[in-house]
PDB file of C-alpha atoms in Angstrom:
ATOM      1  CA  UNK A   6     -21.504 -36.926  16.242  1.00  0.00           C
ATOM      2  CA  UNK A   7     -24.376 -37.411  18.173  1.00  0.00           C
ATOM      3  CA  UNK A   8     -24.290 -38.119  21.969  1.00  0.00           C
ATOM      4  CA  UNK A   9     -25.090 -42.174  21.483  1.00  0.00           C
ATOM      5  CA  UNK A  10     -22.800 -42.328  18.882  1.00  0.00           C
ATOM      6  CA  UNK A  11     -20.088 -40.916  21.094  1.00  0.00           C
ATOM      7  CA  UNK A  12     -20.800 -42.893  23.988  1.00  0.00           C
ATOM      8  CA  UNK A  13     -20.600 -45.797  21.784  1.00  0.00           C
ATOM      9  CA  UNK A  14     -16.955 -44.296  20.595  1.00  0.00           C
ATOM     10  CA  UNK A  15     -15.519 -44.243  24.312  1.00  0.00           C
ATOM     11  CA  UNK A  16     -17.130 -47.951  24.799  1.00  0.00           C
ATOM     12  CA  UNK A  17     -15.740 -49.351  22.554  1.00  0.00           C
ATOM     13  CA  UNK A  18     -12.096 -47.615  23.100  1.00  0.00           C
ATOM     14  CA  UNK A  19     -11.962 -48.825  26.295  1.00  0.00           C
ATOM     15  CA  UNK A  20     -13.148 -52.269  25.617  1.00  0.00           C
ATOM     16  CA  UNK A  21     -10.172 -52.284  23.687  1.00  0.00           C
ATOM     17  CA  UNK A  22      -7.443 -51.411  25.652  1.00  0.00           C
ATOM     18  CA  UNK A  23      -8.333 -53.980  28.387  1.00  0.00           C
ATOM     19  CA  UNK A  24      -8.938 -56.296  26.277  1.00  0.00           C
ATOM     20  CA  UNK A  25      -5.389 -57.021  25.878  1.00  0.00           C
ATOM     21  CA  UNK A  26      -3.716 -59.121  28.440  1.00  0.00           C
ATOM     22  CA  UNK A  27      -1.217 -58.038  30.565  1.00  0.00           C
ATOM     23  CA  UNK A  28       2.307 -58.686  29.780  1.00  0.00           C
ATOM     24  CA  UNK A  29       4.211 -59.645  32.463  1.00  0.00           C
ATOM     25  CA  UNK A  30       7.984 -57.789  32.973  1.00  0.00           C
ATOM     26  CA  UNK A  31      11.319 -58.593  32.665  1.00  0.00           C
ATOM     27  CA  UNK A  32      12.547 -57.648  35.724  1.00  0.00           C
ATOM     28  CA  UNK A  33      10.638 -56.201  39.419  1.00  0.00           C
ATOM     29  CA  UNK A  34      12.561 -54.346  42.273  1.00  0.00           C
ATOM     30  CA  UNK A  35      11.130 -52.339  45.399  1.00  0.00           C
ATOM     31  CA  UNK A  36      11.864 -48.887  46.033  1.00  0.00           C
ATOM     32  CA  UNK A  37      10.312 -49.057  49.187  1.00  0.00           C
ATOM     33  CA  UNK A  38       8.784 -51.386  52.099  1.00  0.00           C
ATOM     34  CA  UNK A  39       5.204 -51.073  50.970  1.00  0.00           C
ATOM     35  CA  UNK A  40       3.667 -53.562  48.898  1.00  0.00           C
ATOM     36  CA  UNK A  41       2.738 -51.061  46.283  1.00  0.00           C
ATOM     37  CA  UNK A  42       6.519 -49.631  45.575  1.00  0.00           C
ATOM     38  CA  UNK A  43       7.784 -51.161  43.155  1.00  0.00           C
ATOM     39  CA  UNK A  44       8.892 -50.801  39.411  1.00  0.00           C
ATOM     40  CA  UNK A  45       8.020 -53.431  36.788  1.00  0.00           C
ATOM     41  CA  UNK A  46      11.243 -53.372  33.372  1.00  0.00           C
ATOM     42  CA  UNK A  47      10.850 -54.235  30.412  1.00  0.00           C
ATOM     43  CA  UNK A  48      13.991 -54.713  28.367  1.00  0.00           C
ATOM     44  CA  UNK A  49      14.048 -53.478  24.914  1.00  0.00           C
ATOM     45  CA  UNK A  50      13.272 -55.771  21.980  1.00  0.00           C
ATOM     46  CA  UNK A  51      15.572 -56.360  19.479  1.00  0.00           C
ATOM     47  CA  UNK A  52      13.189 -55.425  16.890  1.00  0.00           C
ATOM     48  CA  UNK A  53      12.472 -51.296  16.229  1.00  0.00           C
ATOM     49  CA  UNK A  54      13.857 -48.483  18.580  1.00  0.00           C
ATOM     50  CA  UNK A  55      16.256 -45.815  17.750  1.00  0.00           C
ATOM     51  CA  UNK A  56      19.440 -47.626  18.219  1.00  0.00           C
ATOM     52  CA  UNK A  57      22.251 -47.135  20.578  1.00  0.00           C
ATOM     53  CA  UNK A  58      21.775 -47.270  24.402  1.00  0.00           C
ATOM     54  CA  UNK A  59      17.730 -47.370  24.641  1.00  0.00           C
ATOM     55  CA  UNK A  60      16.370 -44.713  26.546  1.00  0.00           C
ATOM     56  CA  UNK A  61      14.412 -45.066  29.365  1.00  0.00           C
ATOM     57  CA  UNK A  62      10.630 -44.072  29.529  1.00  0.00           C
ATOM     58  CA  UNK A  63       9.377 -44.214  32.924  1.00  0.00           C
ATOM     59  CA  UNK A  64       5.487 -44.529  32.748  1.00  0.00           C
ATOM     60  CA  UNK A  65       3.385 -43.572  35.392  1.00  0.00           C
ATOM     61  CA  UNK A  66      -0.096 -45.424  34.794  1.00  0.00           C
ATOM     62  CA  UNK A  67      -3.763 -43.512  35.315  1.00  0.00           C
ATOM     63  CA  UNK A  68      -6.804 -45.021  36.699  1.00  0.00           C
ATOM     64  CA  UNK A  69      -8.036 -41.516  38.936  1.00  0.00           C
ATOM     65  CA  UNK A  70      -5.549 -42.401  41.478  1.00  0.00           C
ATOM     66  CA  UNK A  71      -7.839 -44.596  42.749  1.00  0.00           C
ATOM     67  CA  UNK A  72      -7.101 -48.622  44.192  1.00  0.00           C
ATOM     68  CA  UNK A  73      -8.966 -50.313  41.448  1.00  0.00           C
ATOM     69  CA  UNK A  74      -6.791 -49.360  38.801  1.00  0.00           C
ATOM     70  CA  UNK A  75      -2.686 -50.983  38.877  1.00  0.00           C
ATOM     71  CA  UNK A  76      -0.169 -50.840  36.671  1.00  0.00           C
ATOM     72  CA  UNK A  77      -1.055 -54.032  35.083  1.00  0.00           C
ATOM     73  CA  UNK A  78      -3.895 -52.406  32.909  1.00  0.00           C
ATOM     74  CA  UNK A  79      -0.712 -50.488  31.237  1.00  0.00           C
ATOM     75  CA  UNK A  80       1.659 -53.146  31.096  1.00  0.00           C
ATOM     76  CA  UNK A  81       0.610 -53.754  27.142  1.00  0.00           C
ATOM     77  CA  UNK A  82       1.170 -50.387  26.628  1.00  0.00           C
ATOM     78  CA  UNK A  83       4.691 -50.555  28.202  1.00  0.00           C
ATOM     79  CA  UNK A  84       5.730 -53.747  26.237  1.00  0.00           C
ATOM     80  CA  UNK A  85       4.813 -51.805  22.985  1.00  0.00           C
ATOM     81  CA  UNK A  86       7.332 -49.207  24.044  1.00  0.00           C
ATOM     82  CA  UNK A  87       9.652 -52.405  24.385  1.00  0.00           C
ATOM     83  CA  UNK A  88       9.089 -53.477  21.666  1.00  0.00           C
ATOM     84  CA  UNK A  89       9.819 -50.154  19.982  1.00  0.00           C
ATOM     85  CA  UNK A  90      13.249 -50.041  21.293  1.00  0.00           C
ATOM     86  CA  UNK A  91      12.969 -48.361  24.626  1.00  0.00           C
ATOM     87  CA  UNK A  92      14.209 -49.424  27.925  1.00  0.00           C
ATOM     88  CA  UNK A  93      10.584 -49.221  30.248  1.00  0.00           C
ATOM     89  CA  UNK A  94      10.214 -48.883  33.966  1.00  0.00           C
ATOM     90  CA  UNK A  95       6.701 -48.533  34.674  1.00  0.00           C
ATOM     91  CA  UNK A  96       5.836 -47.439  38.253  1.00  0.00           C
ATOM     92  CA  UNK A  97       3.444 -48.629  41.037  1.00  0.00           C
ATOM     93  CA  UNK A  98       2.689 -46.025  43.511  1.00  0.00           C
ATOM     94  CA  UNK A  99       0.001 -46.102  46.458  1.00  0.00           C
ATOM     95  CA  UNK A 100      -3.416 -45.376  45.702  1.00  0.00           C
ATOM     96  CA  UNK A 101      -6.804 -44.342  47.148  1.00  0.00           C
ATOM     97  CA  UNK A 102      -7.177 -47.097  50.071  1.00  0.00           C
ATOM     98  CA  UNK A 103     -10.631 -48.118  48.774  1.00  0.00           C
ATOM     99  CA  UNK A 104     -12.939 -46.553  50.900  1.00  0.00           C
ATOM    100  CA  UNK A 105     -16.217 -44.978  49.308  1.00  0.00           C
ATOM    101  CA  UNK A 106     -16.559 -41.343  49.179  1.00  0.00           C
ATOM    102  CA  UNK A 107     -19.858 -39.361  49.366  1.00  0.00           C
ATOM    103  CA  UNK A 108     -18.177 -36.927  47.086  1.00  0.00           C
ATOM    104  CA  UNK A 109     -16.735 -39.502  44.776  1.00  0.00           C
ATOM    105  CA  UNK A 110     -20.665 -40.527  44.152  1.00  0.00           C
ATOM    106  CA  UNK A 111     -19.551 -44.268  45.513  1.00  0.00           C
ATOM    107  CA  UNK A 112     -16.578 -44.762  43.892  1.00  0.00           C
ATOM    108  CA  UNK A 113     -13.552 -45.389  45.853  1.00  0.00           C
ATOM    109  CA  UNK A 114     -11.772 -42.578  47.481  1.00  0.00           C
ATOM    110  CA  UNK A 115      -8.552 -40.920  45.041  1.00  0.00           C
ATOM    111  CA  UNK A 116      -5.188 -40.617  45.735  1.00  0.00           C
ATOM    112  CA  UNK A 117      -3.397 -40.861  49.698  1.00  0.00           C
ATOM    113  CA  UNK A 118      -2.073 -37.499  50.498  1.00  0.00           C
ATOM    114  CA  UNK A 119       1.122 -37.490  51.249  1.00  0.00           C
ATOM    115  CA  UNK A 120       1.732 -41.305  49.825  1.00  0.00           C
ATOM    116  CA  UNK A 121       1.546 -40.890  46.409  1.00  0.00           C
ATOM    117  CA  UNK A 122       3.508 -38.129  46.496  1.00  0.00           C
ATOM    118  CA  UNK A 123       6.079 -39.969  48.398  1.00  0.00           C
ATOM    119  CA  UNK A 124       5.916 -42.880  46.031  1.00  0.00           C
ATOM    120  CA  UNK A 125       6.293 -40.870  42.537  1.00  0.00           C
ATOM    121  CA  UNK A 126       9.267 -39.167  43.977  1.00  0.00           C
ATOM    122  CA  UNK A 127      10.921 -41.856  45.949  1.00  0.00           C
ATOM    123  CA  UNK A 128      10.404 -44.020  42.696  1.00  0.00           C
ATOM    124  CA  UNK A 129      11.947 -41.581  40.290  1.00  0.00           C
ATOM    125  CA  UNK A 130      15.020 -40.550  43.129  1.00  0.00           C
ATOM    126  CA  UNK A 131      15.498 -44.692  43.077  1.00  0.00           C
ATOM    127  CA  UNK A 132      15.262 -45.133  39.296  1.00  0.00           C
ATOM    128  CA  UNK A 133      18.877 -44.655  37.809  1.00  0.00           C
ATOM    129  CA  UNK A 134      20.250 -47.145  40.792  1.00  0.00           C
ATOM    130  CA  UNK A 135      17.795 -50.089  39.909  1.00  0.00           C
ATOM    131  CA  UNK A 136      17.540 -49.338  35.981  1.00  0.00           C
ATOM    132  CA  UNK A 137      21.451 -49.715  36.016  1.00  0.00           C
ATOM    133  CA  UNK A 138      20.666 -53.357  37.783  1.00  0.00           C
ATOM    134  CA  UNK A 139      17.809 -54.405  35.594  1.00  0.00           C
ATOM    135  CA  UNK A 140      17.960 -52.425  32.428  1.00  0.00           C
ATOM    136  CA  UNK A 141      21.373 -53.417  31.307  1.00  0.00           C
ATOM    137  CA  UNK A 142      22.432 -51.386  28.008  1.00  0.00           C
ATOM    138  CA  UNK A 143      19.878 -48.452  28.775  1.00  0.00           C
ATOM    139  CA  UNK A 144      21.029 -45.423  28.945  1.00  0.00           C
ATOM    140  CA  UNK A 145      19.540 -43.486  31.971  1.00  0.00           C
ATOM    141  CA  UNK A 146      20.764 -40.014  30.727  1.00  0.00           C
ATOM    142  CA  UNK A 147      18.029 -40.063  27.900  1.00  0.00           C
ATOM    143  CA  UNK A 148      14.944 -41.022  30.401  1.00  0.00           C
ATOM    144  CA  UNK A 149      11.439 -39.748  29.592  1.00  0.00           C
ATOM    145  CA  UNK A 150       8.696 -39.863  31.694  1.00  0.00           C
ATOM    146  CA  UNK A 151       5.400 -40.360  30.281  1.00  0.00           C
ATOM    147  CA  UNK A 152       1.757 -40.818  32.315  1.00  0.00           C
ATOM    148  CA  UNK A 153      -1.975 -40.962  31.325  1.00  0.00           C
ATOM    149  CA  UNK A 154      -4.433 -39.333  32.825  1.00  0.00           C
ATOM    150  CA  UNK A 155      -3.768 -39.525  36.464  1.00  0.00           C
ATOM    151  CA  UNK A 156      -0.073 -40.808  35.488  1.00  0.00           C
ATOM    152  CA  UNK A 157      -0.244 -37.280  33.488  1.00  0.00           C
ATOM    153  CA  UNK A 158      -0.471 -35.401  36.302  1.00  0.00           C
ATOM    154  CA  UNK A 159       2.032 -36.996  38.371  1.00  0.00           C
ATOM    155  CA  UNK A 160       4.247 -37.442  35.281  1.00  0.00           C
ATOM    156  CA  UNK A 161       3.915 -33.501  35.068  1.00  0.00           C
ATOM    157  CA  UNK A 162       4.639 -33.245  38.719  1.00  0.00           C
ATOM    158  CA  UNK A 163       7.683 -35.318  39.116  1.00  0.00           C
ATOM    159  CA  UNK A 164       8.860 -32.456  36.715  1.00  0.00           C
ATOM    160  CA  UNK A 165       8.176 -29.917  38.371  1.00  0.00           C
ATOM    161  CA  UNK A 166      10.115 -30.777  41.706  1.00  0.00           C
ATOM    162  CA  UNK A 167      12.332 -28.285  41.774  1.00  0.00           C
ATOM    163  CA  UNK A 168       9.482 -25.398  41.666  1.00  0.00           C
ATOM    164  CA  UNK A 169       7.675 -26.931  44.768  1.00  0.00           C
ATOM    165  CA  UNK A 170       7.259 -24.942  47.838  1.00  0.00           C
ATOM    166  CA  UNK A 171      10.325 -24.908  49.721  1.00  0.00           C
ATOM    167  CA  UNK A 172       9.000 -26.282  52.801  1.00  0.00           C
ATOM    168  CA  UNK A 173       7.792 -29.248  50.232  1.00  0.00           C
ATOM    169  CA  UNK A 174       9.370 -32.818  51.325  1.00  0.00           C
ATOM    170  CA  UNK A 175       9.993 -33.784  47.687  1.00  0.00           C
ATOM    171  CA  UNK A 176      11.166 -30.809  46.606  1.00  0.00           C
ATOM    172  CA  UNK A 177      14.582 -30.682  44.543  1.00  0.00           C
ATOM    173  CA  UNK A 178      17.699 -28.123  44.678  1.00  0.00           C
ATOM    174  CA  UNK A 179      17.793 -28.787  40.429  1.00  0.00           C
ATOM    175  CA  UNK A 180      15.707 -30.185  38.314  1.00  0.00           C
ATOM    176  CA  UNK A 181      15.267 -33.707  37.818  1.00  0.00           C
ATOM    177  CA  UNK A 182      17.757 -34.852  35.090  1.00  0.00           C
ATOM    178  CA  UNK A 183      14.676 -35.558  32.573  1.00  0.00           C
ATOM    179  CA  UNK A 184      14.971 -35.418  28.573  1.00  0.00           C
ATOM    180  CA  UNK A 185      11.679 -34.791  28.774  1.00  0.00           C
ATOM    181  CA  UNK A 186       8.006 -35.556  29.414  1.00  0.00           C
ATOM    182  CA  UNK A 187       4.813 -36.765  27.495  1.00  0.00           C
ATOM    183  CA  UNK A 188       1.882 -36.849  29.364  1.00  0.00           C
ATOM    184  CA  UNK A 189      -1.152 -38.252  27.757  1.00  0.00           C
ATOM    185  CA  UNK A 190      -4.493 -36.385  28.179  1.00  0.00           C
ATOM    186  CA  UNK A 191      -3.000 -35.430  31.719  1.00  0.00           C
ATOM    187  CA  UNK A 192      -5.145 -34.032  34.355  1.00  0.00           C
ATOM    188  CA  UNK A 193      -2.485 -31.394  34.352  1.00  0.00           C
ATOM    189  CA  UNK A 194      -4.489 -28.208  35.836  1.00  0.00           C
ATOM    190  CA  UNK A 195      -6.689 -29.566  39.186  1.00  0.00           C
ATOM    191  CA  UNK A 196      -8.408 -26.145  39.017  1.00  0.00           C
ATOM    192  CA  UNK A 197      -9.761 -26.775  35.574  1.00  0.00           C
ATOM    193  CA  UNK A 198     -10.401 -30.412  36.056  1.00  0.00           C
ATOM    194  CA  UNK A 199     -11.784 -29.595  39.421  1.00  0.00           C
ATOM    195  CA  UNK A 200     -14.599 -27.399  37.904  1.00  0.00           C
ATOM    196  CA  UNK A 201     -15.271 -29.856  35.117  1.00  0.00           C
ATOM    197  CA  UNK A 202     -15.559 -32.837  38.121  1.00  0.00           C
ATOM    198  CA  UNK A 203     -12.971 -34.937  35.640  1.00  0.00           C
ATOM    199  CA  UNK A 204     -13.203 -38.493  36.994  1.00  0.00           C
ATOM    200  CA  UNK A 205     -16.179 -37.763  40.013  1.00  0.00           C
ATOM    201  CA  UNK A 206     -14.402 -35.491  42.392  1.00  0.00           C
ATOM    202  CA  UNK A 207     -11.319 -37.554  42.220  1.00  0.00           C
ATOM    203  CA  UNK A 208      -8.945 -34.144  42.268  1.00  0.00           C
ATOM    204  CA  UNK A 209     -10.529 -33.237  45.844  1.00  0.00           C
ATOM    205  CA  UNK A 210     -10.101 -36.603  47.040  1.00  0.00           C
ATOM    206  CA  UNK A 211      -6.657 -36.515  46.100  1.00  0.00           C
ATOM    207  CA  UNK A 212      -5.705 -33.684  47.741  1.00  0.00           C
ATOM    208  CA  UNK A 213      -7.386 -35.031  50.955  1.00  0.00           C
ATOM    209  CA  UNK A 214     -11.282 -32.463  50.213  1.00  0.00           C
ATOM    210  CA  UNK A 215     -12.266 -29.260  50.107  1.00  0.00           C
ATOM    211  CA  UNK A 216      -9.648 -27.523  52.691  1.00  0.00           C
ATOM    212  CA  UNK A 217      -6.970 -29.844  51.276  1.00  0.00           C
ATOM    213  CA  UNK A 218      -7.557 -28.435  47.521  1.00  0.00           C
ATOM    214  CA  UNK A 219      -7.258 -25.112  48.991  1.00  0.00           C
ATOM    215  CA  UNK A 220      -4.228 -25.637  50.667  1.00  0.00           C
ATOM    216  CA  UNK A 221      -2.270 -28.147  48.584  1.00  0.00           C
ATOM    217  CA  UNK A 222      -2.665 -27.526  45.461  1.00  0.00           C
ATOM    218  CA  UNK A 223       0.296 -25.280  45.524  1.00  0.00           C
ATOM    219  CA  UNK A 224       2.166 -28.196  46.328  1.00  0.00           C
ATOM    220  CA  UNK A 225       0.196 -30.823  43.496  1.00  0.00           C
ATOM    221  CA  UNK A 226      -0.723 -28.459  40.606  1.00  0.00           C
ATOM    222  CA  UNK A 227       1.263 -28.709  37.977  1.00  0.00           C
ATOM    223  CA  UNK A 228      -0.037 -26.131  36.667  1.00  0.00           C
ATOM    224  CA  UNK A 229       1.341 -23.788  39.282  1.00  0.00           C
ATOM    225  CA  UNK A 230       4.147 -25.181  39.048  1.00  0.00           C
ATOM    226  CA  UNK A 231       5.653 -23.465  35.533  1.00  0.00           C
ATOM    227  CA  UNK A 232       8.057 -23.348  33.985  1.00  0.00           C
ATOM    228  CA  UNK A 233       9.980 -26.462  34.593  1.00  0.00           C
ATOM    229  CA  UNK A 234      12.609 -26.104  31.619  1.00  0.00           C
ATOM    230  CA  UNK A 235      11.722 -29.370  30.701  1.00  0.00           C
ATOM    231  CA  UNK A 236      11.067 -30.035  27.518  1.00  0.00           C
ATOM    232  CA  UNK A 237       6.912 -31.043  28.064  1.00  0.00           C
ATOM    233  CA  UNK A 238       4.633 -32.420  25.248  1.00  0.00           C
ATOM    234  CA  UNK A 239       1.016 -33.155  25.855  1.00  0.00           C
ATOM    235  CA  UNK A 240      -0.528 -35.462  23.840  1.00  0.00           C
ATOM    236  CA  UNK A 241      -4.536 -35.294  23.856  1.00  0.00           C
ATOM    237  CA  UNK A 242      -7.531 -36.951  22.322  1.00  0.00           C
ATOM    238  CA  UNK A 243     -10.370 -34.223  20.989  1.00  0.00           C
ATOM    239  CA  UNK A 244     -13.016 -36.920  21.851  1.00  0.00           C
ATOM    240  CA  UNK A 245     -11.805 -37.565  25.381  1.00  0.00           C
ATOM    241  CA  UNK A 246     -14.981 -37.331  27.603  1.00  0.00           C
ATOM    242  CA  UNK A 247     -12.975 -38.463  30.867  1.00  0.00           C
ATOM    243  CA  UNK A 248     -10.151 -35.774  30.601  1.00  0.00           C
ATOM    244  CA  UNK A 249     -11.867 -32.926  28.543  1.00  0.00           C
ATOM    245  CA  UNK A 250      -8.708 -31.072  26.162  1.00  0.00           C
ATOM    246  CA  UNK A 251      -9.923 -27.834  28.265  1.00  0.00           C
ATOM    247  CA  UNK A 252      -7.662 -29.271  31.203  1.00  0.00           C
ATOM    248  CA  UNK A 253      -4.501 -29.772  28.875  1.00  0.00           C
ATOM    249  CA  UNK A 254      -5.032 -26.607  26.936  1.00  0.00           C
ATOM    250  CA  UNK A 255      -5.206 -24.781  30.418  1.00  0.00           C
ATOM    251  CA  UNK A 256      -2.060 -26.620  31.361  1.00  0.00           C
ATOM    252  CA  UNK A 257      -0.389 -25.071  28.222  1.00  0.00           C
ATOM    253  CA  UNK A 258      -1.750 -21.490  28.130  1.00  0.00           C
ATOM    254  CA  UNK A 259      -0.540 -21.495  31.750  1.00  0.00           C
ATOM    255  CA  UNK A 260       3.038 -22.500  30.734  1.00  0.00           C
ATOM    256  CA  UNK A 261       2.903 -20.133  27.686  1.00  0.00           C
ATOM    257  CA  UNK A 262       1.914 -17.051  30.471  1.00  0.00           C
ATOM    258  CA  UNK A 263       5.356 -18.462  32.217  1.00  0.00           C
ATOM    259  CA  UNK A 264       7.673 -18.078  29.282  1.00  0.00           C
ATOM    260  CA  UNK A 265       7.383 -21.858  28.043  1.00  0.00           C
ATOM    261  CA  UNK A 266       6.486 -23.866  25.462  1.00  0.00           C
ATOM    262  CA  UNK A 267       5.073 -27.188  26.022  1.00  0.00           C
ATOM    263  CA  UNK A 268       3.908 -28.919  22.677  1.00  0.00           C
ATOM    264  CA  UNK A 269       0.276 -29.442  22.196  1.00  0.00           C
ATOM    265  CA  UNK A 270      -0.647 -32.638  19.887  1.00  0.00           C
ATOM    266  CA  UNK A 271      -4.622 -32.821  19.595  1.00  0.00           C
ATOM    267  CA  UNK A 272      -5.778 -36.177  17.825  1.00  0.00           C
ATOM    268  CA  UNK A 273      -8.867 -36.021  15.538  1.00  0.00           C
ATOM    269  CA  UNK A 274     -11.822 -38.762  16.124  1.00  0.00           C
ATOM    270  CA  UNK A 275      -9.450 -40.095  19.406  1.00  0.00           C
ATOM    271  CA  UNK A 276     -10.970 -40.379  23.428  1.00  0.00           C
ATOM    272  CA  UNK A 277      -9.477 -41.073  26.736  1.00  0.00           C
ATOM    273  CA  UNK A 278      -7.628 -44.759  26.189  1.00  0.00           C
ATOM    274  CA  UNK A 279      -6.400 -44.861  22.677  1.00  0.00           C
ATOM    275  CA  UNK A 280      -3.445 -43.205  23.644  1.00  0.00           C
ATOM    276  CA  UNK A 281      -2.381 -46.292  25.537  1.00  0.00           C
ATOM    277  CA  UNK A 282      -3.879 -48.650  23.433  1.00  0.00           C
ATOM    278  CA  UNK A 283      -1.503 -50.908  21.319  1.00  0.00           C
ATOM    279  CA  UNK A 284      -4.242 -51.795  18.669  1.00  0.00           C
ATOM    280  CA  UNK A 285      -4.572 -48.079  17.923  1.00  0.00           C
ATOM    281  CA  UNK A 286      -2.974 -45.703  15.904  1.00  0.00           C
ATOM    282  CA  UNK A 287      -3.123 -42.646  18.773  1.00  0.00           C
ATOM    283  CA  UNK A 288      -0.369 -45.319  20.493  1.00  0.00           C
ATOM    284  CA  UNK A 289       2.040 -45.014  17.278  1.00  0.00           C
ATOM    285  CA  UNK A 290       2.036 -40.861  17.643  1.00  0.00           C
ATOM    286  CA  UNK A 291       2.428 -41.471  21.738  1.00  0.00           C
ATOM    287  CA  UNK A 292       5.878 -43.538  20.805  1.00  0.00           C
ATOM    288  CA  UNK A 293       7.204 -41.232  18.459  1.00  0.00           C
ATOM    289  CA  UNK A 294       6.572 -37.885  20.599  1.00  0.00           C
ATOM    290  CA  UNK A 295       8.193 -39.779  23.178  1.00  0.00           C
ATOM    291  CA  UNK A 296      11.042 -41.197  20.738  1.00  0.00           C
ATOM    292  CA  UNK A 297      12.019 -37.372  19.499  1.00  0.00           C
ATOM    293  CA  UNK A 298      12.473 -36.051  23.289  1.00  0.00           C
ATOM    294  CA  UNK A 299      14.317 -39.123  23.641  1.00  0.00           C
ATOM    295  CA  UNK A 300      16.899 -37.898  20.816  1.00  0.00           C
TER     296      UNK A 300
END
């Protein structure tokens, strides 16, 4: 495929997935004061799903961690889970504040170090509490978290709490009681994505620049932090220009050097947003990875 023809590809996938609408949830509750802490559910439809108690799938959306980009642009995604059968609580956490970065090229500044740290974890440590009060008929013992892109990563790292650092404010005694995770072209190694400048500088940003990287990303990697026990699928797009597959097949020789196996799925002719996208048929593979570690 030539290099027009590609970029034409990746237009036209992403002019897709927002051009849904977003789909407002059943239910919203705070986990926190800030504005930005809260949890949209989205009961499960009658139609589909794998009967019984629906699971839960916690999804954690992308956008480079950066202000811009909500939850709302995912919110289709998350009522096509619903409508699959699954219970959904899909998380807001606090982004880049929206200042411009020299680094970042103009775009606004990735991530708040510590805050979206805080967020993910306070947000999954509140989540069998409030999905008890607005997912009635779940069942929180089968909960999956899945993430894309920048929701990989953090999907990936709310995983891996129990290997953080042990002076690490969100670290765990156990691991958290997951079925699993499937994180969707994830930027799941910083190192990796850090070379390849994945989404202009944004893993720098996020870990606060260049001496941050350095000494955080023992505390953010995911790919340091191995292995979690948790069964772990990755889910990635051969296409994707945004989140090269070099970052998740890092991610997954890295587990494999520490003993564990984390599933590799690699779609054919697929980029960056299909995986999220209801109208495509990448989003149909992304429910059923997530519907057999749901089992």
């Amino acid at each position: 495929m030539t290099d027009d023809a590609a970029a034409a590809r990746a237009a036209a996938e992403e002019e897709s997935v927002f051009s849904h609408p977003p789909v407002d949830p059943d239910a919203t509750a705070a986990y926190g004061d800030d504005p930005d802490q809260l949890i949209d559910f989205y009961v499960p439809r009658a139609t589909g799903g794998p009967g019984g108690p629906a699971p839960v799938v916690v999804v954690l959306h992308g956008g480079a961690w950066r202000a811009p980009y909500d939850r709302r642009h995912i919110s289709p995604f998350a009522d096509f889970l619903a409508r699959r059968g699954f219970a959904v609580a899909s998380v807001e956490y606090r982004r880049g504040a929206g200042e411009t970065g020299e680094a970042g090229g103009g775009d606004p500044v990735a991530g708040r170090w510590p805050d979206t740290f805080d967020d993910v974890a306070a947000a999954l440590d509140a989540l069998p509490g409030l999905a008890r009060r607005h997912l009635p008929g779940a069942d929180p013992r089968r909960t999956v978290v899945t993430g894309h892109s920048a929701g990989g990563h953090l999907a990936l790292w709310a995983a891996a709490r129990h290997l953080l650092p042990a002076d690490a404010p969100w670290r765990t005694d156990r691991p958290v009681p997951l079925r699993g995770v499937v994180a969707l072209a994830p930027i799941a190694d910083l190192a990796v994505a850090d070379r390849l400048d994945v989404c202009g500088a944004a893993v720098r940003q996020l870990l606060g620049g260049d001496e941050g990287f350095v000494e955080r990303r023992s505390y953010a990697d995911p790919a340091l932090l191995l292995p979690t026990g948790i069964a772990t699928a990755v889910v990635q797009g051969r296409c994707d220009a945004d989140v090269p597959q070099a970052v998740a097949e890092s991610y997954a020789g890295a587990a494999a050097k520490a003993g564990e196996v984390v599933g590799l799925t690699l779609l054919e002719g697929v980029g960056h947003f299909p995986l999220i996208d209801p109208a495509a048929d990448a989003c149909a593979v992304v429910a059923e990875e997530i519907a057999q570690l749901a089992r």
